[in-house]
XYZ file of C-alpha atoms in Angstrom:
557
model
C -53.350 -104.983 -57.024
C -52.026 -105.043 -53.099
C -48.384 -106.050 -52.283
C -47.597 -106.847 -49.176
C -45.079 -104.165 -46.565
C -41.582 -105.737 -46.823
C -40.755 -106.408 -50.305
C -40.042 -104.090 -53.585
C -42.198 -103.027 -56.604
C -43.535 -106.081 -58.408
C -42.471 -107.217 -61.906
C -43.735 -109.463 -64.853
C -45.977 -112.521 -63.709
C -45.238 -115.782 -66.046
C -46.608 -119.117 -65.250
C -43.499 -119.948 -63.350
C -44.042 -117.543 -60.843
C -47.258 -117.895 -59.971
C -49.222 -120.294 -56.941
C -51.999 -122.059 -58.521
C -54.289 -123.666 -56.791
C -54.771 -127.787 -57.651
C -57.160 -130.569 -56.843
C -56.492 -133.801 -55.228
C -57.812 -137.080 -54.976
C -61.506 -138.129 -53.949
C -59.974 -138.947 -50.584
C -58.633 -135.469 -50.030
C -61.681 -133.198 -51.177
C -59.863 -129.739 -50.913
C -57.894 -127.266 -52.635
C -53.981 -126.749 -52.259
C -52.087 -124.187 -53.124
C -48.608 -125.138 -55.165
C -45.559 -123.725 -55.987
C -44.159 -123.394 -59.315
C -47.129 -124.652 -62.063
C -45.246 -126.271 -64.859
C -42.278 -127.809 -62.717
C -44.563 -129.480 -59.732
C -44.344 -132.904 -59.766
C -47.634 -134.948 -58.293
C -46.792 -136.963 -54.784
C -49.225 -139.654 -52.798
C -49.166 -137.420 -49.550
C -51.864 -136.162 -47.980
C -50.639 -132.247 -49.448
C -48.695 -131.450 -52.601
C -45.820 -129.929 -51.249
C -43.872 -127.215 -52.583
C -40.675 -128.762 -55.258
C -40.294 -125.074 -57.653
C -36.971 -124.083 -56.712
C -39.082 -120.531 -57.520
C -39.623 -118.706 -54.517
C -39.155 -115.209 -54.912
C -42.773 -115.896 -55.916
C -46.082 -113.980 -57.225
C -49.366 -115.022 -55.634
C -52.784 -115.474 -58.754
C -56.517 -115.752 -58.121
C -58.549 -118.504 -59.189
C -58.990 -117.068 -62.123
C -55.671 -118.079 -63.138
C -52.146 -116.444 -64.656
C -54.093 -114.052 -66.824
C -56.993 -112.376 -65.114
C -55.380 -113.113 -61.262
C -53.859 -110.610 -58.917
C -50.420 -110.594 -58.817
C -48.666 -110.530 -55.219
C -45.167 -109.990 -54.922
C -44.152 -112.637 -50.948
C -40.437 -111.948 -50.421
C -37.109 -112.622 -51.540
C -35.381 -114.392 -49.603
C -32.020 -114.833 -50.621
C -31.407 -118.588 -50.886
C -35.128 -120.190 -52.158
C -36.616 -121.739 -48.861
C -38.064 -124.274 -51.090
C -34.291 -125.748 -52.218
C -32.816 -125.211 -48.558
C -31.704 -129.324 -47.747
C -32.914 -129.950 -44.376
C -29.725 -131.782 -42.561
C -30.359 -134.419 -41.239
C -29.764 -135.247 -36.807
C -27.974 -137.764 -36.161
C -30.166 -139.991 -33.941
C -26.779 -140.891 -31.748
C -25.770 -136.817 -30.235
C -26.091 -135.132 -27.853
C -28.236 -132.121 -27.802
C -27.730 -129.314 -25.614
C -30.222 -126.577 -23.923
C -26.933 -125.366 -21.849
C -23.047 -124.987 -22.398
C -21.825 -127.879 -20.894
C -17.800 -128.528 -21.202
C -16.938 -132.303 -19.898
C -13.378 -131.500 -18.965
C -14.883 -129.766 -15.703
C -16.779 -132.867 -14.999
C -14.653 -135.376 -11.829
C -17.440 -137.310 -11.070
C -20.268 -138.640 -12.856
C -23.433 -140.045 -11.387
C -26.490 -142.739 -12.255
C -30.080 -143.439 -11.705
C -30.459 -147.227 -13.135
C -33.883 -148.053 -14.574
C -33.750 -146.354 -17.855
C -30.395 -145.197 -17.623
C -27.646 -147.890 -16.803
C -30.439 -150.150 -17.846
C -32.223 -150.058 -20.916
C -35.206 -152.232 -21.314
C -37.046 -153.743 -24.685
C -40.653 -153.071 -25.894
C -42.393 -155.824 -23.970
C -41.853 -154.440 -20.201
C -43.987 -151.503 -21.107
C -46.233 -155.439 -22.618
C -45.261 -156.635 -19.149
C -46.230 -153.897 -17.215
C -49.927 -153.758 -18.917
C -50.264 -157.582 -18.442
C -49.800 -157.277 -15.032
C -52.379 -154.077 -14.179
C -54.631 -155.426 -15.628
C -54.804 -158.952 -13.796
C -54.201 -157.339 -10.517
C -57.392 -154.100 -11.298
C -59.426 -157.167 -12.322
C -58.364 -159.785 -8.965
C -57.185 -157.276 -5.911
C -60.024 -154.604 -6.920
C -62.664 -156.235 -8.889
C -63.020 -154.492 -12.204
C -65.032 -156.604 -14.983
C -63.580 -159.657 -15.504
C -63.263 -158.407 -19.482
C -60.888 -156.013 -18.329
C -58.221 -159.760 -18.291
C -58.909 -159.736 -22.988
C -57.415 -156.358 -23.042
C -54.540 -155.906 -25.056
C -51.545 -153.497 -24.720
C -51.276 -150.968 -27.628
C -47.459 -149.204 -27.610
C -48.367 -147.239 -30.402
C -51.628 -146.228 -28.223
C -50.087 -142.462 -25.802
C -46.703 -141.110 -26.042
C -44.850 -139.684 -23.028
C -45.742 -136.602 -20.414
C -49.318 -136.167 -21.128
C -52.117 -134.629 -18.718
C -54.839 -136.739 -17.193
C -57.855 -133.915 -15.638
C -58.984 -136.661 -12.937
C -62.118 -134.393 -12.709
C -62.598 -133.904 -16.862
C -61.452 -137.782 -17.125
C -59.687 -136.713 -20.361
C -55.981 -136.612 -21.676
C -54.368 -134.916 -23.510
C -50.978 -133.075 -24.787
C -50.612 -129.224 -22.937
C -47.637 -126.939 -24.586
C -45.094 -124.875 -22.224
C -48.141 -121.987 -21.957
C -50.413 -123.951 -20.506
C -52.594 -124.663 -23.543
C -54.495 -127.666 -24.395
C -52.974 -128.516 -28.419
C -56.039 -129.277 -29.906
C -56.642 -132.358 -31.358
C -54.736 -134.347 -28.381
C -57.852 -134.696 -26.451
C -59.083 -137.747 -25.320
C -61.941 -139.702 -23.131
C -60.701 -143.915 -23.261
C -59.857 -144.505 -26.459
C -62.340 -141.776 -28.638
C -60.632 -137.944 -29.408
C -62.334 -135.126 -27.703
C -64.202 -132.971 -30.512
C -62.196 -129.330 -30.270
C -65.721 -127.317 -29.652
C -66.042 -129.309 -26.707
C -62.371 -128.676 -25.277
C -62.861 -125.683 -25.301
C -66.513 -125.252 -23.708
C -64.870 -128.120 -20.677
C -62.240 -125.511 -20.615
C -63.998 -121.829 -21.435
C -61.072 -121.802 -24.006
C -58.046 -123.726 -24.225
C -55.673 -122.342 -21.329
C -55.294 -124.666 -17.811
C -54.040 -122.915 -14.975
C -51.099 -123.529 -13.194
C -53.001 -124.283 -9.882
C -54.703 -126.434 -12.153
C -50.997 -128.821 -12.496
C -50.157 -130.995 -9.885
C -46.315 -132.056 -11.290
C -43.140 -129.949 -9.924
C -45.453 -126.911 -9.506
C -48.841 -127.884 -7.812
C -51.377 -129.921 -6.652
C -53.723 -129.607 -8.603
C -56.665 -132.449 -10.934
C -54.098 -132.155 -14.210
C -51.563 -135.158 -13.175
C -48.716 -135.314 -15.828
C -47.710 -139.170 -17.080
C -43.936 -138.625 -16.852
C -41.865 -141.283 -16.674
C -41.246 -143.785 -19.088
C -43.386 -146.379 -16.774
C -46.719 -144.856 -16.787
C -46.582 -145.574 -20.955
C -48.845 -148.958 -20.403
C -50.381 -147.278 -17.061
C -52.201 -144.486 -19.670
C -52.892 -147.059 -22.093
C -54.885 -148.842 -19.302
C -56.803 -145.900 -18.539
C -57.850 -144.878 -21.125
C -59.017 -148.548 -22.585
C -60.756 -149.425 -18.564
C -62.170 -145.758 -19.363
C -63.694 -146.864 -23.234
C -65.022 -150.353 -21.456
C -66.958 -147.675 -18.740
C -68.517 -145.599 -21.788
C -69.441 -148.143 -24.170
C -70.862 -150.547 -21.306
C -72.787 -147.576 -20.320
C -70.992 -148.214 -16.927
C -70.928 -145.692 -14.297
C -67.580 -144.262 -13.042
C -65.591 -141.461 -11.090
C -62.473 -140.774 -13.595
C -60.724 -140.049 -10.208
C -61.471 -143.350 -8.740
C -59.961 -145.818 -11.619
C -57.014 -142.813 -12.368
C -55.820 -143.800 -8.749
C -57.041 -147.553 -8.123
C -54.719 -147.920 -12.072
C -51.846 -145.837 -10.173
C -51.768 -147.943 -6.887
C -52.278 -150.950 -8.652
C -48.864 -150.452 -11.232
C -47.393 -148.979 -8.705
C -47.996 -151.767 -6.326
C -46.145 -153.813 -9.010
C -42.665 -151.726 -8.211
C -43.012 -152.083 -4.200
C -44.224 -155.310 -3.656
C -41.601 -156.612 -6.470
C -43.197 -158.923 -8.378
C -42.280 -156.956 -11.358
C -38.293 -156.931 -10.372
C -39.365 -160.585 -9.860
C -40.171 -160.777 -13.322
C -38.010 -158.897 -14.949
C -34.463 -161.151 -13.287
C -36.263 -164.091 -14.384
C -36.401 -163.185 -17.732
C -33.137 -160.313 -18.303
C -32.692 -161.771 -21.992
C -36.208 -160.964 -22.918
C -36.736 -157.226 -21.249
C -32.799 -155.949 -21.201
C -32.265 -154.271 -24.688
C -28.422 -157.172 -25.050
C -27.237 -154.257 -27.866
C -26.730 -151.761 -25.228
C -25.397 -153.865 -22.447
C -21.655 -154.066 -24.545
C -21.373 -149.882 -24.520
C -22.668 -149.705 -21.374
C -19.963 -151.328 -19.830
C -17.368 -150.404 -21.988
C -18.656 -146.329 -21.010
C -18.199 -147.194 -17.762
C -14.464 -148.932 -17.997
C -13.594 -145.300 -20.114
C -14.660 -142.802 -17.358
C -13.143 -145.032 -14.556
C -10.020 -145.365 -16.152
C -10.002 -141.756 -16.873
C -9.642 -141.177 -13.031
C -13.526 -140.552 -12.455
C -15.328 -140.444 -9.396
C -18.742 -143.106 -10.644
C -21.611 -143.382 -8.077
C -25.418 -144.916 -8.818
C -28.484 -143.027 -6.834
C -31.408 -144.897 -7.737
C -34.897 -146.122 -6.392
C -34.402 -149.852 -6.697
C -33.302 -152.271 -4.283
C -29.952 -153.965 -4.407
C -30.951 -157.154 -5.532
C -32.679 -156.575 -8.475
C -29.748 -153.866 -9.847
C -26.943 -156.323 -8.563
C -28.581 -158.700 -11.377
C -28.947 -156.412 -13.669
C -25.750 -155.140 -13.206
C -24.093 -158.296 -13.352
C -26.148 -159.111 -17.035
C -25.120 -156.122 -18.173
C -20.876 -155.572 -16.878
C -20.547 -158.242 -15.105
C -19.864 -160.264 -11.112
C -17.021 -156.907 -10.393
C -19.554 -154.524 -11.696
C -18.615 -153.160 -7.901
C -15.302 -151.988 -8.862
C -16.601 -149.732 -11.648
C -18.337 -147.172 -8.795
C -17.177 -145.042 -6.505
C -20.554 -144.889 -3.933
C -23.811 -147.168 -4.844
C -27.292 -146.152 -3.153
C -30.022 -147.929 -3.296
C -33.091 -148.173 -1.942
C -32.690 -143.927 -2.598
C -36.075 -142.716 -1.986
C -35.737 -139.936 -5.245
C -36.746 -137.425 -5.210
C -37.157 -136.988 -1.518
C -33.451 -138.002 -1.631
C -33.008 -134.631 -3.321
C -35.235 -132.808 -0.800
C -35.069 -134.047 2.270
C -31.448 -133.809 4.847
C -33.124 -135.931 7.258
C -32.844 -139.362 6.712
C -29.611 -141.348 7.619
C -27.592 -143.313 5.028
C -27.642 -147.175 6.551
C -25.066 -149.943 5.147
C -26.922 -152.869 3.389
C -26.080 -156.097 4.421
C -26.128 -158.507 1.173
C -26.221 -161.751 3.007
C -29.372 -160.520 5.937
C -30.856 -158.480 2.568
C -31.463 -155.666 4.288
C -30.318 -152.289 6.175
C -28.677 -152.399 9.755
C -28.661 -150.213 12.316
C -25.824 -148.423 13.353
C -24.521 -144.714 12.287
C -22.803 -143.855 8.941
C -21.064 -141.300 9.832
C -18.707 -141.760 6.179
C -18.582 -143.528 2.764
C -16.591 -146.050 1.088
C -16.095 -147.648 -1.945
C -16.975 -151.842 -1.507
C -20.230 -150.457 0.592
C -23.647 -150.599 -0.463
C -25.516 -147.945 1.027
C -29.387 -147.761 2.107
C -31.257 -144.560 1.752
C -29.752 -141.338 2.770
C -29.594 -137.758 1.452
C -28.334 -135.677 -0.899
C -26.813 -133.330 2.161
C -25.208 -136.013 3.409
C -23.695 -136.716 0.030
C -21.876 -134.016 -0.357
C -21.193 -133.358 3.569
C -18.644 -137.254 3.106
C -17.545 -136.818 -0.826
C -16.863 -133.111 -1.213
C -18.680 -133.862 -4.321
C -20.858 -130.110 -5.363
C -21.952 -128.140 -7.872
C -21.025 -128.029 -11.603
C -17.821 -131.049 -11.118
C -20.485 -133.090 -10.850
C -22.585 -134.634 -13.910
C -25.450 -136.522 -12.638
C -27.912 -138.899 -15.330
C -31.631 -140.075 -15.551
C -34.594 -140.896 -17.252
C -37.137 -139.053 -14.493
C -36.919 -134.983 -15.460
C -38.063 -133.795 -12.162
C -37.340 -136.997 -9.034
C -33.815 -137.753 -11.239
C -32.834 -133.907 -12.332
C -34.651 -131.289 -11.298
C -33.183 -130.848 -8.048
C -30.212 -131.134 -8.152
C -29.479 -128.962 -10.532
C -32.357 -125.774 -9.443
C -30.766 -126.546 -5.679
C -27.769 -127.682 -5.846
C -25.930 -127.188 -9.726
C -25.148 -129.709 -11.170
C -25.056 -130.471 -14.415
C -27.169 -132.495 -15.602
C -28.153 -135.203 -18.125
C -31.359 -136.772 -19.380
C -31.947 -139.922 -20.793
C -35.350 -139.785 -23.295
C -35.532 -142.994 -25.614
C -37.762 -141.755 -27.567
C -35.573 -139.230 -29.144
C -33.806 -141.712 -31.587
C -37.506 -142.473 -33.343
C -37.922 -139.224 -34.269
C -35.901 -138.080 -34.889
C -35.915 -140.756 -37.685
C -39.097 -139.256 -38.107
C -37.250 -136.298 -38.021
C -35.287 -136.574 -41.080
C -37.919 -138.622 -43.349
C -37.829 -136.547 -46.199
C -42.090 -136.036 -46.385
C -41.097 -134.710 -43.164
C -39.074 -132.333 -44.127
C -41.132 -131.461 -47.138
C -44.184 -130.629 -45.106
C -42.293 -128.726 -42.951
C -39.994 -126.528 -46.032
C -43.689 -125.642 -47.301
C -45.260 -125.399 -43.944
C -42.766 -123.079 -43.075
C -43.673 -120.572 -46.105
C -46.745 -121.214 -46.239
C -46.833 -119.340 -42.310
C -44.322 -116.441 -43.571
C -47.357 -115.561 -47.069
C -50.023 -115.732 -43.907
C -47.248 -113.235 -41.981
C -46.889 -110.794 -44.963
C -49.949 -110.542 -46.374
C -52.677 -110.576 -42.971
C -52.551 -106.471 -43.474
C -54.548 -106.358 -46.361
C -58.123 -105.645 -46.460
C -59.297 -106.304 -50.032
C -61.397 -108.878 -50.151
C -59.654 -111.672 -52.733
C -57.008 -111.451 -50.849
C -58.447 -112.525 -47.060
C -60.149 -115.631 -48.986
C -56.545 -116.374 -50.148
C -55.965 -116.086 -46.358
C -58.428 -118.547 -45.088
C -57.297 -120.868 -48.251
C -53.788 -120.745 -46.483
C -54.886 -120.925 -43.333
C -56.578 -123.942 -44.011
C -54.612 -125.522 -46.033
C -51.802 -124.481 -42.562
C -53.687 -126.300 -40.089
C -54.097 -129.642 -42.994
C -50.167 -129.723 -42.375
C -49.619 -129.420 -39.413
C -52.531 -132.148 -38.347
C -50.663 -133.999 -41.313
C -47.121 -133.295 -39.165
C -48.071 -134.582 -36.152
C -49.252 -137.582 -37.631
C -45.673 -139.195 -38.523
C -45.201 -139.103 -34.812
C -48.347 -140.112 -33.580
C -51.582 -140.283 -34.337
C -53.374 -139.567 -31.245
C -50.550 -137.165 -29.452
C -47.970 -136.105 -31.705
C -44.674 -136.134 -30.688
C -43.386 -135.874 -27.324
C -40.938 -132.277 -27.748
C -43.310 -129.964 -29.580
C -47.292 -129.212 -30.372
C -48.384 -127.484 -33.383
C -45.251 -124.411 -33.095
C -44.625 -124.401 -29.531
C -42.350 -126.904 -27.363
C -44.505 -129.381 -25.023
C -44.826 -128.439 -21.237
C -42.981 -131.738 -21.220
C -39.978 -130.584 -23.545
C -40.052 -126.851 -21.649
C -39.599 -129.011 -18.239
C -36.601 -130.959 -20.310
C -34.986 -127.857 -21.786
C -35.533 -126.469 -17.907
C -33.722 -128.966 -15.304
C -31.408 -131.339 -18.377
C -27.833 -129.502 -19.675
C -27.830 -132.448 -22.262
C -30.288 -134.978 -23.450
C -30.291 -138.295 -25.747
C -31.559 -141.563 -26.781
C -29.125 -143.594 -24.421
C -26.163 -142.650 -22.307
C -24.446 -144.736 -24.044
C -24.267 -142.034 -26.899
C -21.538 -140.685 -24.223
C -18.729 -143.037 -25.930
C -18.981 -141.365 -28.964
C -17.691 -137.887 -27.549
C -14.152 -137.102 -25.881
C -13.695 -136.550 -21.359
C -13.042 -132.997 -23.016
C -15.939 -131.714 -24.939
C -17.777 -128.832 -25.142
C -21.087 -129.120 -25.980
C -22.545 -125.941 -27.303
C -26.634 -124.776 -27.409
C -28.081 -123.095 -30.471
C -28.235 -119.889 -30.505
C -31.795 -119.286 -29.535
C -33.868 -116.690 -31.328
C -35.702 -114.079 -29.970
C -38.764 -113.134 -31.721
C -37.869 -109.207 -31.293
C -34.146 -110.371 -32.494
C -34.474 -110.317 -36.893
C -34.601 -113.805 -38.492
C -33.053 -115.496 -40.675
C -35.720 -115.839 -43.032
C -36.854 -111.955 -43.584
C -32.972 -111.800 -43.919
C -32.454 -114.210 -46.745
C -29.861 -115.511 -44.962
C -30.584 -118.907 -44.264
C -29.020 -121.114 -45.388
C -28.167 -124.997 -44.414
C -26.830 -123.381 -40.981
C -30.439 -121.878 -40.175
C -31.922 -123.906 -38.229
C -30.062 -122.583 -35.413
C -33.899 -122.025 -34.014
C -34.118 -119.221 -35.970
C -34.651 -121.688 -39.166
C -36.761 -124.294 -40.916
C -36.120 -127.162 -38.415
C -36.763 -123.974 -35.676
C -39.483 -121.698 -36.534
C -42.612 -125.123 -37.313
C -42.525 -128.770 -36.557
């Protein structure tokens, strides 16, 4: 008989207190472990999850109650599997850093995916315009015109290796999440990944976004999703038809083509002709309410966008009304972010609305009612006196919108992450909660038992490890079958979320979520449980509030 190093002496074993193996349907031919043999219920889920209230358990081997070896596992103060995992509000605002709105005097906004929210039809439009352009302008095979946009294929934040032609998801430590590597639309085996990269780690020098100029390009903004899908489908077409290709050429061909849709005005013109189709009309009234609320409270409002004035003017009139400019103290267009925040030499120019072009004269002050073209942050701060933590700026692009204002200038920052709402809804599902409860419990059991050296205990641990891996794959598939969650790998935050946590004080699914909070509200982050600090789980203190990154929700998803 063997015992975990942290438990008390054993007590008599009963059938109710036993972990046993249970067979599963032919579609899932593997053994699993479930708790509470006389209380469990059948479930159609891929794995039978713990539903018993008993967590002061004994572990029995496959021989059953009579001939098995008993192992007292743990005695949490409350049964982990009974603990309710409270739902998160999909329209809440979440805090990485303490932020009091009472300290904010100036509110700044990006336009695309911040003030303006778009329908899924926009991604289909970008995909279709992109495939037509690569065929017409770059002479790609005409069969590409038959491709259809798959909205469920990719997630934001993936990296593309331009040398090896692979999409993948990377965690905060630059480790590849196995099971998320794709060549075209086909998965790459874990063994091939480990061979290609001599493991799973990506050196910082290989990263191309923000910290380097290497071969790993991160697809960071929302406009990148149709770009990822088009690259993947074209790559797959070349492979299936034995057409030789260089992934770096394919990547830059498509990237430049998609970017030209923005710079040429083709995309903007199409959106302006179909505002009802491409703008999320459900948010228009709420956007108007929010801007009027802030202006009515005496807050200063400004807009800094890379888009041109004709485009945002049409959109803002549609969402807010013809008098939308009365709500803003300063409007800056064609800002060229992130250069707007990085460079101090490009001056402001007044935009002539009649000529639809910038004027040539110098700008010595910024006035309400005037549209300004380009410029830079240094001059903005000098002419307005808006600096530091009294400014709160919102944007959807973690790097272009938020990194420099936060790191260089001390602005408070808010990230708009539209995918957050859907991810939280999936996270709130019972199937996800049940899976995470068992996953956390299973990982705790493995951690407690791994010091045992007996053959039977090692075999049991291997069974648990196999089940843990299957649970990880299952919870990943609940978000996206190919790449999983935008925010999490199997057990670490993603590279995307690590940057989000670094550059954004708060984040939310929509700017209008701010309407739910008063102008004096303070956002408090969860206390982060450090690895060397005592775990609420191990202390037996885990309750409904135990999810502060040390409980069920915070430890494993």
